[in-house]
Coordinates of C-alpha atoms and ligand atoms in Angstrom, one line a residue:
M1 CA 62.8 75.9 107.4
T2 CA 65.7 73.7 109.0
E3 CA 66.8 74.8 112.0
T4 CA 69.3 73.0 113.4
L5 CA 71.6 71.1 110.7
T6 CA 73.9 68.7 112.0
N7 CA 75.1 66.8 108.8
I8 CA 78.3 68.4 109.3
P9 CA 81.0 66.9 106.7
E10 CA 84.3 65.6 108.4
A11 CA 86.3 67.9 106.9
Y12 CA 84.5 70.9 108.3
K13 CA 83.7 69.2 112.1
I14 CA 85.1 70.8 114.3
K15 CA 87.9 68.4 116.7
S16 CA 89.7 70.8 118.8
L17 CA 89.2 74.3 120.3
L18 CA 91.4 77.2 118.8
H19 CA 93.2 78.8 122.2
Q20 CA 94.8 81.9 120.5
T21 CA 97.2 82.5 123.5
T22 CA 99.6 84.9 122.2
Y23 CA 99.6 88.3 120.7
L24 CA 101.8 89.9 118.0
V25 CA 103.9 92.7 119.8
D26 CA 107.4 93.9 118.6
G27 CA 107.8 91.3 116.0
E28 CA 107.3 88.6 119.1
L29 CA 104.5 86.5 119.6
K30 CA 103.4 87.1 123.2
Q31 CA 102.2 84.8 125.6
W32 CA 99.2 85.9 127.3
Q33 CA 98.3 85.1 130.7
G34 CA 95.2 87.1 131.2
A35 CA 91.8 86.9 130.9
T36 CA 90.0 85.5 127.9
T37 CA 87.4 85.8 125.8
E38 CA 85.4 82.7 123.9
I39 CA 84.3 82.7 120.7
Y40 CA 81.4 81.0 119.8
S41 CA 79.6 80.1 115.8
T42 CA 75.6 80.4 116.1
I43 CA 75.9 77.5 113.9
S44 CA 74.7 74.2 116.2
S45 CA 76.7 71.0 115.8
T46 CA 74.4 68.8 118.2
E47 CA 70.9 68.2 117.3
T48 CA 69.4 70.4 119.6
Y49 CA 70.3 73.9 119.0
E50 CA 73.3 75.5 120.5
P51 CA 76.5 77.5 119.7
T52 CA 79.4 75.9 119.1
L53 CA 82.3 76.9 120.8
L54 CA 85.0 77.4 118.6
G55 CA 88.2 78.6 120.6
T56 CA 88.8 81.6 122.8
I57 CA 91.3 84.9 122.4
P58 CA 93.2 86.9 124.3
Q59 CA 91.2 89.9 126.0
L60 CA 94.2 92.3 125.9
G61 CA 94.0 95.6 128.1
E62 CA 95.2 99.3 127.8
T63 CA 98.6 98.6 128.2
E64 CA 99.5 95.9 125.9
A65 CA 97.2 98.0 123.3
L66 CA 100.2 101.1 124.3
E67 CA 102.9 98.3 124.0
A68 CA 101.8 97.5 120.2
L69 CA 101.6 101.3 119.5
N70 CA 105.1 101.6 121.0
S71 CA 106.2 98.9 119.0
A72 CA 104.8 100.2 115.4
T73 CA 105.6 103.7 116.4
T74 CA 109.1 102.8 116.9
A75 CA 109.8 100.6 113.9
Y76 CA 108.6 103.6 112.2
N77 CA 111.2 105.6 114.6
N78 CA 110.0 109.1 112.4
G79 CA 110.4 107.9 109.3
Q80 CA 114.1 106.9 110.0
G81 CA 113.1 102.8 110.5
L82 CA 114.0 100.2 109.0
W83 CA 110.6 99.5 107.0
P84 CA 110.0 103.1 106.2
T85 CA 113.5 103.6 104.5
M86 CA 113.6 100.2 102.9
K87 CA 114.1 99.9 99.6
V88 CA 111.3 99.1 97.7
E89 CA 112.8 95.5 96.4
A90 CA 112.8 94.6 100.0
R91 CA 109.7 95.9 100.8
I92 CA 108.1 93.4 98.8
A93 CA 110.5 90.5 99.1
C94 CA 108.8 90.5 102.6
L95 CA 105.3 90.6 101.1
E96 CA 105.9 88.0 98.7
K97 CA 107.4 85.7 101.8
F98 CA 104.3 86.7 103.5
V99 CA 101.7 85.4 100.5
K100 CA 103.6 82.3 100.1
Q101 CA 102.7 81.3 103.3
M102 CA 99.3 82.3 103.5
K103 CA 98.4 80.1 100.3
T104 CA 99.4 77.3 102.8
K105 CA 96.7 78.3 105.2
R106 CA 93.7 78.3 102.9
D107 CA 91.7 75.7 104.2
E108 CA 91.8 76.3 107.7
V109 CA 91.2 80.0 106.9
V110 CA 88.3 79.1 105.1
K111 CA 86.8 76.5 107.9
L112 CA 87.0 79.3 110.3
L113 CA 85.2 82.1 107.9
M114 CA 82.4 79.1 107.5
W115 CA 82.3 78.6 111.6
E116 CA 83.1 82.3 112.2
I117 CA 80.4 84.3 110.2
G118 CA 78.6 81.7 108.9
K119 CA 79.8 82.3 104.9
T120 CA 78.9 79.9 102.3
L121 CA 82.4 77.5 101.1
P122 CA 82.1 79.0 98.0
D123 CA 82.1 82.5 99.2
S124 CA 84.7 81.7 101.6
Q125 CA 87.0 80.3 99.4
K126 CA 86.3 83.6 96.9
E127 CA 87.3 85.8 99.9
F128 CA 90.5 83.9 100.4
D129 CA 91.6 83.6 97.4
R130 CA 90.5 87.4 96.0
T131 CA 92.8 88.0 99.2
V132 CA 95.9 86.6 97.8
D133 CA 95.2 87.9 94.0
Y134 CA 94.9 91.2 96.0
I135 CA 97.9 91.0 97.6
Y136 CA 99.7 90.1 94.4
D137 CA 98.2 93.2 92.4
T138 CA 98.9 95.3 94.8
I139 CA 102.6 94.4 94.5
E140 CA 102.3 94.9 90.5
A141 CA 101.2 98.4 91.2
Y142 CA 103.1 99.3 93.5
K143 CA 106.4 98.6 91.0
D144 CA 104.5 100.3 88.4
L145 CA 104.2 103.1 90.7
D146 CA 107.5 102.7 91.8
R147 CA 108.9 102.9 88.2
D148 CA 106.8 106.2 87.5
A149 CA 108.4 107.9 89.9
A150 CA 112.0 106.6 88.9
R151 CA 113.3 109.9 86.8
F152 CA 114.4 113.5 87.7
E153 CA 111.4 116.1 86.2
K154 CA 112.6 119.5 85.6
N155 CA 110.5 122.6 86.0
S156 CA 111.9 126.6 86.3
G157 CA 114.6 125.7 86.7
V158 CA 114.4 123.3 89.4
Y159 CA 115.2 119.2 89.3
A160 CA 112.4 117.5 91.4
H161 CA 112.9 113.4 92.2
I162 CA 109.0 113.0 93.4
R163 CA 107.6 110.1 95.0
R164 CA 104.8 108.8 97.4
G165 CA 106.1 108.2 100.9
P166 CA 104.8 106.7 104.2
L167 CA 102.5 108.2 106.5
G168 CA 103.6 106.8 109.1
V169 CA 102.0 104.8 112.1
V170 CA 98.3 103.3 110.9
L171 CA 95.4 101.9 113.1
C172 CA 94.0 99.3 111.1
L173 CA 90.3 98.1 112.2
G174 CA 88.5 95.6 109.7
P175 CA 84.6 94.7 109.9
Y176 CA 83.2 91.2 110.9
N177 CA 81.6 90.6 107.1
Y178 CA 84.9 90.1 105.0
P179 CA 87.1 89.9 107.8
L180 CA 89.9 88.5 105.6
N181 CA 89.9 90.2 102.4
E182 CA 88.3 94.1 103.6
T183 CA 91.0 93.7 106.5
F184 CA 93.8 92.6 104.0
C185 CA 92.3 95.6 101.6
L186 CA 93.8 98.2 103.9
L187 CA 97.0 96.5 105.9
I188 CA 98.4 95.2 102.8
P189 CA 98.8 98.9 100.7
A190 CA 99.5 100.6 104.0
L191 CA 102.2 98.3 104.6
I192 CA 104.2 98.3 101.7
M193 CA 104.0 102.0 101.2
G194 CA 106.3 101.7 104.1
N195 CA 103.6 102.4 107.2
T196 CA 103.5 100.4 110.1
A197 CA 100.5 99.1 111.9
I198 CA 98.5 97.8 114.9
F199 CA 95.7 95.5 113.7
K200 CA 92.7 94.7 115.8
P201 CA 90.3 92.1 114.1
A202 CA 86.9 92.5 114.4
K203 CA 84.5 91.2 117.3
L204 CA 83.6 88.0 114.6
G205 CA 85.9 86.6 112.6
V206 CA 88.8 86.8 115.0
L207 CA 90.4 83.4 115.0
L208 CA 90.6 83.0 111.5
L209 CA 93.5 85.7 111.5
S210 CA 95.4 83.0 113.8
P211 CA 96.8 80.2 110.9
L212 CA 98.6 83.9 109.7
L213 CA 100.1 85.2 112.8
E214 CA 103.6 83.3 112.5
A215 CA 103.9 84.3 108.7
F216 CA 103.2 87.9 110.0
Q217 CA 105.9 87.5 112.6
N218 CA 108.4 85.9 110.0
S219 CA 107.7 88.0 107.0
F220 CA 108.0 91.4 108.6
P221 CA 110.9 93.5 111.1
K222 CA 109.7 93.8 113.9
G223 CA 107.2 95.7 114.8
V224 CA 106.0 96.3 111.3
V225 CA 103.0 94.7 112.1
N226 CA 101.4 94.4 115.3
V227 CA 98.0 92.4 116.1
V228 CA 96.0 93.0 119.3
Y229 CA 93.1 91.1 120.4
G230 CA 90.0 92.4 122.9
R231 CA 87.6 95.3 123.0
G232 CA 87.6 98.1 120.5
R233 CA 87.0 100.8 123.4
V234 CA 89.5 99.1 125.7
L235 CA 92.7 98.7 123.0
A236 CA 91.4 101.5 119.9
A237 CA 90.6 104.5 122.6
P238 CA 93.8 104.9 124.6
I239 CA 95.7 104.2 121.2
M240 CA 93.7 107.3 119.5
K241 CA 94.3 109.9 122.6
S242 CA 97.7 109.3 122.2
G243 CA 98.1 111.4 119.2
K244 CA 100.4 109.4 117.7
V245 CA 98.6 107.5 115.0
D246 CA 98.8 109.2 111.6
V247 CA 96.0 106.6 109.5
L248 CA 93.0 105.7 111.1
A249 CA 92.1 102.4 108.3
L250 CA 88.6 101.4 109.5
I251 CA 85.7 99.5 107.5
G252 CA 83.0 99.6 109.8
N253 CA 80.0 102.5 110.5
S254 CA 80.5 106.0 110.7
T255 CA 79.6 106.0 114.3
S256 CA 82.8 104.5 115.7
A257 CA 84.6 106.3 112.9
N258 CA 83.4 109.6 114.2
A259 CA 84.2 108.5 118.1
L260 CA 87.8 107.6 117.2
Q261 CA 88.7 110.5 115.2
S262 CA 87.2 113.2 117.4
Q263 CA 89.5 110.9 120.6
H264 CA 92.5 111.9 118.3
P265 CA 94.3 115.0 119.7
K266 CA 96.0 116.2 116.4
G267 CA 93.4 116.3 113.9
N268 CA 95.2 117.5 111.4
R269 CA 97.9 115.1 111.9
L270 CA 94.9 111.8 111.4
R271 CA 94.4 111.2 107.6
M272 CA 91.0 108.4 107.6
V273 CA 90.8 105.7 105.4
L274 CA 87.2 104.7 106.1
G275 CA 84.7 102.7 104.2
L276 CA 81.4 103.0 106.2
E277 CA 77.9 102.2 105.7
A278 CA 75.5 102.5 102.7
K279 CA 71.7 102.2 102.2
N280 CA 72.4 101.5 98.4
P281 CA 69.3 101.4 96.0
A282 CA 68.4 99.8 93.2
I283 CA 65.8 101.9 90.7
V284 CA 63.5 99.6 88.1
L285 CA 62.3 101.6 85.4
P286 CA 59.3 100.3 83.8
D287 CA 61.3 99.4 80.9
A288 CA 63.2 97.0 82.7
D289 CA 63.9 93.4 82.0
L290 CA 61.9 91.9 84.7
D291 CA 63.6 88.9 85.0
L292 CA 67.3 90.2 84.8
A293 CA 66.3 92.9 87.7
V294 CA 65.0 90.1 89.9
E295 CA 67.9 88.3 89.5
E296 CA 70.3 91.0 90.3
C297 CA 67.9 92.5 93.3
I298 CA 67.7 89.0 94.7
A299 CA 71.9 88.9 94.1
G300 CA 72.0 92.1 95.3
T301 CA 70.0 92.1 98.6
L302 CA 70.6 88.7 99.9
S303 CA 73.9 87.7 99.0
F304 CA 75.9 86.8 102.5
N305 CA 72.4 87.6 103.8
G306 CA 72.7 90.8 103.1
Q307 CA 75.5 91.6 105.0
R308 CA 77.4 93.7 103.0
C309 CA 77.8 97.4 102.7
T310 CA 77.3 97.4 98.9
A311 CA 74.1 95.1 99.4
L312 CA 70.9 96.9 98.0
K313 CA 68.8 98.2 100.6
V314 CA 66.0 99.3 99.2
L315 CA 63.6 98.6 96.0
Y316 CA 62.1 101.4 94.6
V317 CA 60.3 100.3 92.0
H318 CA 57.8 101.8 89.3
E319 CA 54.3 101.6 90.1
S320 CA 53.5 100.4 86.4
I321 CA 55.5 97.6 87.2
V322 CA 55.8 96.9 90.4
E323 CA 52.8 94.2 91.0
E324 CA 54.7 91.6 88.6
F325 CA 58.0 92.7 89.7
N326 CA 57.1 91.2 93.7
R327 CA 55.2 88.6 92.3
R328 CA 58.2 87.1 90.9
F329 CA 60.9 88.5 93.3
A330 CA 58.7 87.1 96.5
Y331 CA 58.8 84.0 95.0
K332 CA 62.4 83.7 94.2
V333 CA 63.3 84.9 97.6
D334 CA 61.3 81.7 99.1
Q335 CA 63.4 79.4 96.8
L336 CA 66.8 80.2 98.3
K337 CA 67.5 77.5 100.1
F338 CA 68.9 78.3 103.9
A339 CA 71.7 75.7 105.1
N340 CA 74.9 75.6 106.9
P341 CA 78.1 77.1 104.9
W342 CA 79.4 73.9 103.3
D343 CA 75.7 72.2 102.4
E344 CA 75.4 72.4 98.7
G345 CA 73.5 75.1 97.2
A346 CA 73.4 77.0 100.6
K347 CA 72.1 80.7 99.6
L348 CA 71.2 81.9 102.9
T349 CA 73.3 80.8 106.1
P350 CA 73.4 81.6 109.5
L351 CA 73.7 85.0 111.3
P352 CA 76.9 85.3 113.3
E353 CA 75.4 88.3 115.3
T354 CA 72.9 86.5 117.8
D355 CA 70.7 90.0 118.3
K356 CA 70.5 90.1 114.5
P357 CA 67.0 88.1 114.1
A358 CA 65.4 90.1 116.3
Y359 CA 66.4 93.4 115.3
I360 CA 65.2 91.9 111.8
Q361 CA 62.0 91.5 113.5
E362 CA 62.0 94.6 115.1
L363 CA 61.9 96.2 111.5
I364 CA 59.4 94.0 110.0
S365 CA 57.4 94.4 113.0
D366 CA 57.4 98.0 112.7
A367 CA 56.6 98.2 108.9
T368 CA 53.7 96.0 109.5
D369 CA 52.5 98.0 111.7
K370 CA 52.8 100.7 109.6
G371 CA 50.8 98.9 106.8
A372 CA 53.4 97.3 104.9
K373 CA 52.8 93.6 104.0
V374 CA 55.2 90.8 104.0
L375 CA 54.6 89.2 100.6
N376 CA 56.6 86.4 100.2
T377 CA 55.1 83.0 102.4
K378 CA 58.4 82.3 104.8
G379 CA 59.6 86.1 105.7
G380 CA 59.8 86.6 108.9
Q381 CA 60.0 82.7 109.8
T382 CA 62.8 82.7 112.9
S383 CA 65.1 79.8 113.8
E384 CA 67.9 80.2 116.8
N385 CA 70.4 81.7 114.7
F386 CA 68.0 82.5 111.4
I387 CA 65.0 84.6 110.2
F388 CA 63.6 84.3 106.9
P389 CA 64.2 87.5 104.4
A390 CA 61.1 89.3 104.4
V391 CA 60.1 91.2 101.4
L392 CA 58.0 94.3 103.0
Y393 CA 55.6 96.1 100.7
P394 CA 54.9 99.3 100.3
V395 CA 57.3 101.0 102.8
A396 CA 57.7 104.0 102.6
K397 CA 59.6 107.4 104.7
G398 CA 58.5 106.6 108.2
M399 CA 59.4 102.9 108.2
R400 CA 62.7 101.9 110.3
V401 CA 63.4 99.8 107.3
F402 CA 63.6 102.8 105.0
E403 CA 66.0 104.7 107.1
E404 CA 68.1 101.9 109.0
E405 CA 70.7 100.3 106.7
Q406 CA 69.6 96.9 108.0
F407 CA 72.4 94.8 107.3
G408 CA 70.6 91.8 107.0
P409 CA 67.8 89.5 105.9
V410 CA 64.9 92.3 104.9
I411 CA 63.9 93.7 101.8
P412 CA 61.7 96.6 101.7
V413 CA 60.2 97.5 98.5
V414 CA 59.2 101.5 97.4
P415 CA 57.0 101.8 94.4
F416 CA 57.7 105.4 92.7
S417 CA 55.3 107.0 90.1
D418 CA 58.3 110.0 89.6
I419 CA 61.6 109.2 89.3
E420 CA 62.3 113.0 91.5
E421 CA 60.9 110.7 94.1
P422 CA 63.9 107.8 94.6
L423 CA 66.3 110.8 93.5
N424 CA 65.3 113.4 96.1
D425 CA 65.6 110.3 98.5
M426 CA 69.1 109.5 97.6
A427 CA 69.8 113.3 97.7
A428 CA 68.4 113.5 101.0
S429 CA 70.2 110.4 103.2
D430 CA 73.0 110.4 104.8
Y431 CA 75.0 107.6 102.3
G432 CA 75.7 107.9 98.6
Q433 CA 77.7 105.0 97.9
Q434 CA 76.6 103.1 94.8
V435 CA 72.6 102.4 93.4
S436 CA 71.5 99.6 90.9
L437 CA 69.8 100.9 87.6
F438 CA 67.5 99.1 86.0
G439 CA 66.5 99.9 82.3
K440 CA 66.4 100.1 78.6
N441 CA 65.7 103.2 76.8
V442 CA 68.7 105.5 76.5
T443 CA 66.5 108.4 76.4
T444 CA 65.1 108.3 79.9
L445 CA 69.1 106.5 80.8
A446 CA 71.1 109.1 79.8
P447 CA 70.0 112.1 82.0
L448 CA 69.7 109.8 85.0
I449 CA 73.2 108.4 84.7
D450 CA 74.4 111.4 84.5
A451 CA 72.5 112.8 87.9
L452 CA 73.2 109.5 89.7
V453 CA 77.0 109.3 89.3
N454 CA 76.9 112.5 91.1
L455 CA 74.9 111.3 94.3
V456 CA 76.9 108.4 95.0
C457 CA 80.1 107.1 93.5
R458 CA 79.2 103.7 91.3
V459 CA 76.3 103.8 89.2
N460 CA 75.5 99.7 88.2
L461 CA 73.5 99.4 84.9
N462 CA 71.1 96.4 85.0
S463 CA 73.4 94.8 87.8
S464 CA 73.4 94.7 91.6
C465 CA 76.2 96.9 93.7
Q466 CA 79.2 95.3 94.7
R467 CA 82.9 96.3 95.2
G468 CA 84.8 94.0 92.5
P469 CA 86.6 93.9 90.6
D470 CA 89.3 95.3 93.2
V471 CA 90.8 97.4 90.4
Y472 CA 88.2 99.5 90.0
P473 CA 87.6 102.0 92.7
F474 CA 85.7 101.5 96.1
T475 CA 84.7 105.1 97.7
G476 CA 81.7 107.0 99.0
R477 CA 79.9 110.2 99.7
K478 CA 79.1 111.5 103.1
D479 CA 78.7 108.7 105.9
S480 CA 80.0 106.1 102.8
A481 CA 83.6 106.4 102.8
V482 CA 86.1 108.6 103.6
A483 CA 89.3 108.0 100.7
T484 CA 89.4 105.7 97.9
L485 CA 90.2 102.2 98.1
S486 CA 91.2 100.0 94.6
V487 CA 94.1 98.5 93.9
T488 CA 96.0 101.7 92.7
D489 CA 94.3 104.0 94.8
A490 CA 94.8 102.3 97.9
L491 CA 98.6 102.8 97.5
R492 CA 98.2 106.8 97.5
S493 CA 95.4 106.8 100.1
F494 CA 98.3 105.3 102.5
S495 CA 101.1 107.8 101.2
I496 CA 101.5 111.3 100.5
R497 CA 103.6 112.9 97.9
T498 CA 107.2 113.9 99.0
F499 CA 110.2 115.1 96.4
V500 CA 113.7 116.0 96.6
A501 CA 114.1 119.3 94.6
S502 CA 117.3 120.9 93.8
K503 CA 118.2 124.3 91.7
D504 CA 120.1 123.0 88.7
N505 CA 123.3 124.1 88.8
A506 CA 126.8 122.5 88.5
Y507 CA 127.4 122.4 92.1
N508 CA 123.9 120.7 92.9
N509 CA 124.5 118.1 89.4
A510 CA 127.5 117.1 90.3
I511 CA 125.9 116.2 94.1
L512 CA 123.0 114.2 92.7
N513 CA 124.7 112.5 89.8
E514 CA 127.3 111.2 92.9
L515 CA 124.1 109.9 95.0
L516 CA 122.5 108.1 92.0
D517 CA 126.2 106.9 90.9
Q518 CA 126.4 105.6 94.7
K519 CA 123.0 104.1 95.2
A520 CA 123.5 105.4 98.3
S521 CA 119.8 106.7 98.7
N522 CA 116.7 104.7 98.7
F523 CA 114.9 107.5 97.6
I524 CA 117.0 109.2 95.1
S525 CA 117.4 106.1 92.3
T526 CA 116.3 105.7 89.5
D527 CA 116.7 101.9 89.3
Y528 CA 113.7 100.0 88.0
I529 CA 112.1 97.1 89.4
L530 CA 110.8 95.1 86.5
Ligands
LIG1 O1 80.7 95.1 102.8 C1 81.6 95.6 101.9 C2 82.2 94.8 100.9 O2 83.5 95.9 100.1 C3 81.0 94.0 99.7 O3 82.3 93.9 99.1 O4 80.8 94.2 96.9 O5 82.7 92.1 96.7 O6 80.8 92.2 98.3 P1 81.3 92.9 97.3

């Protein structure tokens, strides 16, 4: 395995450091004079391996966290602020202004995505483009929602004008594996619905937001978007303890979500929109097309080195075909190219978390101590910033890799003889996001599908698990999610139904007509946005 790869194309070389010296609060990019944190890439730029310094970010404290909270609450102003009461067209215009500027920053953001989190060039480009599409799709979905609400209804002698209104102040915390896309999939719908936000980037994948800060500053009214840098414990805890947060929007793990939730003193005020961990299984039935199953399981387990919440994290293979599956699968894993993100054909890339190779090694050692074998030749080979994916077989309950969400390159294969075995394991699991089901015979598949849809929220037939296309609902049961995200569902998750009702009588109707004629209210309006 090539360990230090220094053939860096000119366009992707780090020629100067990026020092993020400001943070965004109250519509101002405030200079920070205090302590800073150095941001390193685990990718080396030198022949002898050493992490590459990329730049620095402010290490803000509680005072700045509360300053950001104050900025967001002032902008929301108990629902009376400019942003939550603004006309739909005007909010859309702000989003359009933002995305127009964002598109000009593609190259900078993509380069930083590669350096900061080691995502391949095509996947980094995809993450950027997918996010831009998501913003445009959100704008269209919002227009649809608004058009559907541009009318009165009447029941039992009461007129009602029903819309979806904002919830208030949103604390938005994104993950390192999709630091742009997943974060914006929370932030953008939250904003368009009229909420104000405090956004703290993840611990990795931070600098890539710097090229977008000015666009945030100049596209939205002051205080609507606030961006703070620093440790989650230092910044998020005082914000939650204030009791002034209305929505916790977090993509991460359930332990931090639970901790943050418990810090909020008013449980019923706090809504949660959470995308959490998962242990998505693949179930390979005896009649599965093995080549297809192997191909999909490779993509499912190892895209972005397995660092996806939707990754396949355990493979259940029927005992009658497991030997052949393992042979083909282990061979294919060893064919995958480990290289730097910009290298042609790179499939596996440096891991951004410095402690990840050692953690994966622990899982491998634990499994092999308990009777599993590493099936592929390269499995477990380690360099300074990587550990080659090991295919472990046979994996069973009691091994750490069976229980823990590895979020990295190691693949447990569990043989089964009775379909009840994976079904029972799924029912007992703390997670319930998705499953991949490989097979052909509809008599076998039908009852299985009917059971699986009640254990998880997406059954992928003969295909790997994934979030996209983003118009589809992305959610999970148990510790895997709270609320549903998709272009349209996210608009619902970040809003609440609120309406104006009036008894049908001449007095009220005259007032309603006048409100409509004068176009004096932004809420009571039957105008359509096309
Ligand atoms: O990390 C979890 C992501 O939502 C996965 O998205 O399936 O498109 O890679 P993806």
